[in-house]
GROMACS .gro file of C-alpha atoms in nm:
model
  213
    1UNK     CA    1  19.414   9.530  -7.090
    2UNK     CA    2  19.038   9.576  -7.096
    3UNK     CA    3  18.831   9.879  -7.193
    4UNK     CA    4  18.469   9.953  -7.285
    5UNK     CA    5  18.596  10.236  -7.506
    6UNK     CA    6  18.849  10.056  -7.724
    7UNK     CA    7  18.923  10.177  -8.077
    8UNK     CA    8  19.090  10.020  -8.380
    9UNK     CA    9  19.330  10.207  -8.608
   10UNK     CA   10  19.506  10.071  -8.917
   11UNK     CA   11  19.821  10.238  -9.055
   12UNK     CA   12  20.008  10.148  -9.372
   13UNK     CA   13  20.365  10.035  -9.302
   14UNK     CA   14  20.478  10.164  -9.641
   15UNK     CA   15  20.306  10.501  -9.608
   16UNK     CA   16  20.209  10.605  -9.252
   17UNK     CA   17  20.005  10.890  -9.396
   18UNK     CA   18  19.755  10.630  -9.509
   19UNK     CA   19  19.549  10.541  -9.203
   20UNK     CA   20  19.194  10.484  -9.090
   21UNK     CA   21  19.013  10.399  -8.768
   22UNK     CA   22  18.672  10.284  -8.655
   23UNK     CA   23  18.402  10.548  -8.630
   24UNK     CA   24  18.284  10.411  -8.296
   25UNK     CA   25  18.435  10.242  -7.992
   26UNK     CA   26  18.390   9.879  -7.888
   27UNK     CA   27  18.436   9.671  -7.573
   28UNK     CA   28  18.774   9.498  -7.541
   29UNK     CA   29  18.764   9.237  -7.266
   30UNK     CA   30  19.065   9.050  -7.133
   31UNK     CA   31  18.932   9.057  -6.779
   32UNK     CA   32  18.695   9.245  -6.544
   33UNK     CA   33  18.663   9.622  -6.579
   34UNK     CA   34  18.656   9.860  -6.279
   35UNK     CA   35  18.429  10.165  -6.284
   36UNK     CA   36  18.429  10.460  -6.042
   37UNK     CA   37  18.164  10.691  -5.897
   38UNK     CA   38  18.216  10.982  -5.658
   39UNK     CA   39  18.022  11.275  -5.520
   40UNK     CA   40  18.138  11.635  -5.564
   41UNK     CA   41  18.427  11.617  -5.317
   42UNK     CA   42  18.699  11.377  -5.199
   43UNK     CA   43  18.636  11.397  -4.823
   44UNK     CA   44  18.676  11.053  -4.667
   45UNK     CA   45  18.725  10.885  -5.004
   46UNK     CA   46  18.889  10.545  -5.034
   47UNK     CA   47  18.854  10.473  -5.406
   48UNK     CA   48  18.873  10.800  -5.602
   49UNK     CA   49  19.123  11.085  -5.610
   50UNK     CA   50  18.895  11.338  -5.784
   51UNK     CA   51  18.532  11.456  -5.753
   52UNK     CA   52  18.269  11.294  -5.970
   53UNK     CA   53  18.134  11.452  -6.287
   54UNK     CA   54  17.875  11.350  -6.544
   55UNK     CA   55  18.126  11.439  -6.817
   56UNK     CA   56  18.387  11.191  -6.687
   57UNK     CA   57  18.406  10.842  -6.835
   58UNK     CA   58  18.415  10.667  -6.495
   59UNK     CA   59  18.705  10.442  -6.599
   60UNK     CA   60  18.974  10.571  -6.362
   61UNK     CA   61  19.004  10.694  -6.005
   62UNK     CA   62  19.082  11.038  -6.149
   63UNK     CA   63  18.771  11.042  -6.372
   64UNK     CA   64  18.474  10.912  -6.169
   65UNK     CA   65  18.115  10.951  -6.276
   66UNK     CA   66  17.880  11.146  -6.051
   67UNK     CA   67  17.602  10.889  -6.001
   68UNK     CA   68  17.581  10.511  -6.029
   69UNK     CA   69  17.315  10.515  -6.299
   70UNK     CA   70  17.557  10.700  -6.530
   71UNK     CA   71  17.774  10.386  -6.538
   72UNK     CA   72  17.490  10.149  -6.625
   73UNK     CA   73  17.358  10.385  -6.892
   74UNK     CA   74  17.697  10.429  -7.056
   75UNK     CA   75  17.826  10.070  -7.050
   76UNK     CA   76  17.714   9.707  -7.061
   77UNK     CA   77  17.866   9.545  -6.754
   78UNK     CA   78  17.968   9.181  -6.748
   79UNK     CA   79  18.081   8.918  -6.500
   80UNK     CA   80  18.353   9.035  -6.263
   81UNK     CA   81  18.306   9.406  -6.334
   82UNK     CA   82  18.295   9.628  -6.025
   83UNK     CA   83  18.143   9.973  -5.972
   84UNK     CA   84  18.325  10.144  -5.683
   85UNK     CA   85  18.103  10.409  -5.521
   86UNK     CA   86  18.302  10.633  -5.291
   87UNK     CA   87  18.218  10.803  -4.964
   88UNK     CA   88  17.946  11.066  -4.986
   89UNK     CA   89  17.576  11.147  -5.009
   90UNK     CA   90  17.422  11.085  -5.351
   91UNK     CA   91  17.090  11.251  -5.433
   92UNK     CA   92  16.920  11.038  -5.697
   93UNK     CA   93  16.672  11.196  -5.936
   94UNK     CA   94  16.587  10.852  -6.078
   95UNK     CA   95  16.649  10.489  -5.988
   96UNK     CA   96  16.962  10.305  -6.087
   97UNK     CA   97  16.823  10.051  -6.335
   98UNK     CA   98  17.021   9.728  -6.363
   99UNK     CA   99  16.883   9.508  -6.642
  100UNK     CA  100  16.952   9.167  -6.790
  101UNK     CA  101  17.243   9.291  -7.006
  102UNK     CA  102  17.434   9.397  -6.693
  103UNK     CA  103  17.429   9.073  -6.496
  104UNK     CA  104  17.714   8.843  -6.404
  105UNK     CA  105  17.735   8.467  -6.372
  106UNK     CA  106  17.749   8.203  -6.102
  107UNK     CA  107  18.130   8.221  -6.111
  108UNK     CA  108  18.162   8.602  -6.113
  109UNK     CA  109  17.898   8.856  -6.018
  110UNK     CA  110  17.872   9.219  -6.124
  111UNK     CA  111  17.955   9.417  -5.811
  112UNK     CA  112  17.841   9.756  -5.683
  113UNK     CA  113  18.059   9.836  -5.382
  114UNK     CA  114  18.003  10.134  -5.157
  115UNK     CA  115  18.263  10.286  -4.928
  116UNK     CA  116  18.384  10.098  -4.620
  117UNK     CA  117  18.477  10.427  -4.451
  118UNK     CA  118  18.188  10.424  -4.206
  119UNK     CA  119  18.358  10.684  -3.986
  120UNK     CA  120  18.324  10.935  -4.271
  121UNK     CA  121  17.961  10.839  -4.334
  122UNK     CA  122  18.007  10.570  -4.598
  123UNK     CA  123  17.802  10.567  -4.918
  124UNK     CA  124  17.454  10.714  -4.868
  125UNK     CA  125  17.179  10.713  -5.131
  126UNK     CA  126  16.886  10.951  -5.084
  127UNK     CA  127  16.607  11.066  -5.319
  128UNK     CA  128  16.634  11.408  -5.475
  129UNK     CA  129  16.359  11.633  -5.345
  130UNK     CA  130  16.212  11.952  -5.488
  131UNK     CA  131  16.026  12.231  -5.305
  132UNK     CA  132  15.652  12.236  -5.375
  133UNK     CA  133  15.594  12.590  -5.250
  134UNK     CA  134  15.753  12.874  -5.060
  135UNK     CA  135  15.711  12.681  -4.735
  136UNK     CA  136  15.966  12.429  -4.871
  137UNK     CA  137  15.740  12.128  -4.847
  138UNK     CA  138  15.944  11.860  -5.021
  139UNK     CA  139  15.820  11.620  -5.284
  140UNK     CA  140  16.011  11.294  -5.323
  141UNK     CA  141  16.084  11.260  -5.695
  142UNK     CA  142  16.243  10.914  -5.703
  143UNK     CA  143  16.058  10.600  -5.603
  144UNK     CA  144  16.355  10.369  -5.538
  145UNK     CA  145  16.733  10.352  -5.521
  146UNK     CA  146  16.801  10.039  -5.728
  147UNK     CA  147  16.560   9.869  -5.967
  148UNK     CA  148  16.689   9.524  -6.058
  149UNK     CA  149  16.484   9.423  -6.361
  150UNK     CA  150  16.519   9.080  -6.520
  151UNK     CA  151  16.880   9.050  -6.402
  152UNK     CA  152  17.079   8.784  -6.220
  153UNK     CA  153  17.411   8.767  -6.036
  154UNK     CA  154  17.444   9.128  -5.923
  155UNK     CA  155  17.594   9.201  -5.581
  156UNK     CA  156  17.530   9.533  -5.402
  157UNK     CA  157  17.718   9.600  -5.077
  158UNK     CA  158  17.814   9.870  -4.829
  159UNK     CA  159  17.543  10.127  -4.895
  160UNK     CA  160  17.289  10.316  -4.684
  161UNK     CA  161  16.954  10.361  -4.864
  162UNK     CA  162  16.750  10.630  -4.692
  163UNK     CA  163  16.406  10.784  -4.746
  164UNK     CA  164  16.286  10.649  -5.082
  165UNK     CA  165  15.928  10.549  -5.161
  166UNK     CA  166  16.056  10.191  -5.175
  167UNK     CA  167  16.411  10.120  -5.070
  168UNK     CA  168  16.502   9.867  -5.338
  169UNK     CA  169  16.314   9.666  -5.601
  170UNK     CA  170  16.351   9.320  -5.758
  171UNK     CA  171  16.130   9.290  -6.065
  172UNK     CA  172  16.055   9.075  -6.372
  173UNK     CA  173  16.230   8.749  -6.287
  174UNK     CA  174  16.537   8.892  -6.119
  175UNK     CA  175  16.710   8.610  -5.934
  176UNK     CA  176  17.028   8.510  -5.752
  177UNK     CA  177  17.123   8.867  -5.668
  178UNK     CA  178  17.284   8.955  -5.334
  179UNK     CA  179  17.237   9.261  -5.112
  180UNK     CA  180  17.486   9.268  -4.823
  181UNK     CA  181  17.614   9.501  -4.551
  182UNK     CA  182  17.336   9.742  -4.641
  183UNK     CA  183  17.103   9.955  -4.432
  184UNK     CA  184  16.761  10.036  -4.581
  185UNK     CA  185  16.557  10.276  -4.371
  186UNK     CA  186  16.280  10.539  -4.367
  187UNK     CA  187  16.107  10.414  -4.681
  188UNK     CA  188  15.760  10.558  -4.733
  189UNK     CA  189  15.636  10.218  -4.849
  190UNK     CA  190  15.824   9.888  -4.831
  191UNK     CA  191  16.193   9.861  -4.761
  192UNK     CA  192  16.226   9.596  -5.033
  193UNK     CA  193  15.977   9.513  -5.308
  194UNK     CA  194  15.982   9.174  -5.484
  195UNK     CA  195  15.769   9.122  -5.797
  196UNK     CA  196  15.789   8.806  -6.010
  197UNK     CA  197  16.135   8.738  -5.869
  198UNK     CA  198  16.290   8.475  -5.644
  199UNK     CA  199  16.612   8.333  -5.497
  200UNK     CA  200  16.755   8.673  -5.414
  201UNK     CA  201  16.956   8.709  -5.092
  202UNK     CA  202  16.970   8.988  -4.835
  203UNK     CA  203  17.266   8.917  -4.607
  204UNK     CA  204  17.404   9.100  -4.301
  205UNK     CA  205  17.172   9.392  -4.369
  206UNK     CA  206  16.913   9.590  -4.175
  207UNK     CA  207  16.572   9.703  -4.304
  208UNK     CA  208  16.409   9.936  -4.054
  209UNK     CA  209  16.172  10.229  -3.990
  210UNK     CA  210  15.979  10.174  -4.313
  211UNK     CA  211  15.614  10.280  -4.319
  212UNK     CA  212  15.487  10.007  -4.555
  213UNK     CA  213  15.506   9.628  -4.522
   0.00000   0.00000   0.00000
């Protein structure tokens, strides 16, 4: 059994009324931990059995979080952990930041897996947009989908990244990460930005229709 929200309670055998427990939770690891993300419905879903909500803990198929970044903000992921992101369109108000405390290892990556139900649209990430005036001219409020910052051994697969300023970013010595089975399109700048990073792999993916280099 593994949980990022484990608790410890001590009870007296002689007098069960005497008991105490920790004031905060801790991570109990006996193996990899699965996390779940879903949009606001279950149409075409393959991982979750309930809609996503920011108030859920994301630790069961019945309690998925609403956006991927909620998982990385709430928990420190480790090698072998998987974030399952179900079928749907996710409007992101900010990037999903994956930093050095959320990386895996050469033997077991941290995985972000989108839906394989392509017939139902798969997992689609788009920037949240806000109207600038009554003519509904939209302003893109999020500059990228994923920002991998100083992290290694993260694998992202089965997602469509559409319409961001920059599709995806590797920054500050991020290395040995893998992007696979992913479509990055319609970026206003580059499809992928690499800054002070190397040895990252983009495999079986398409980067197309981006305005920048």
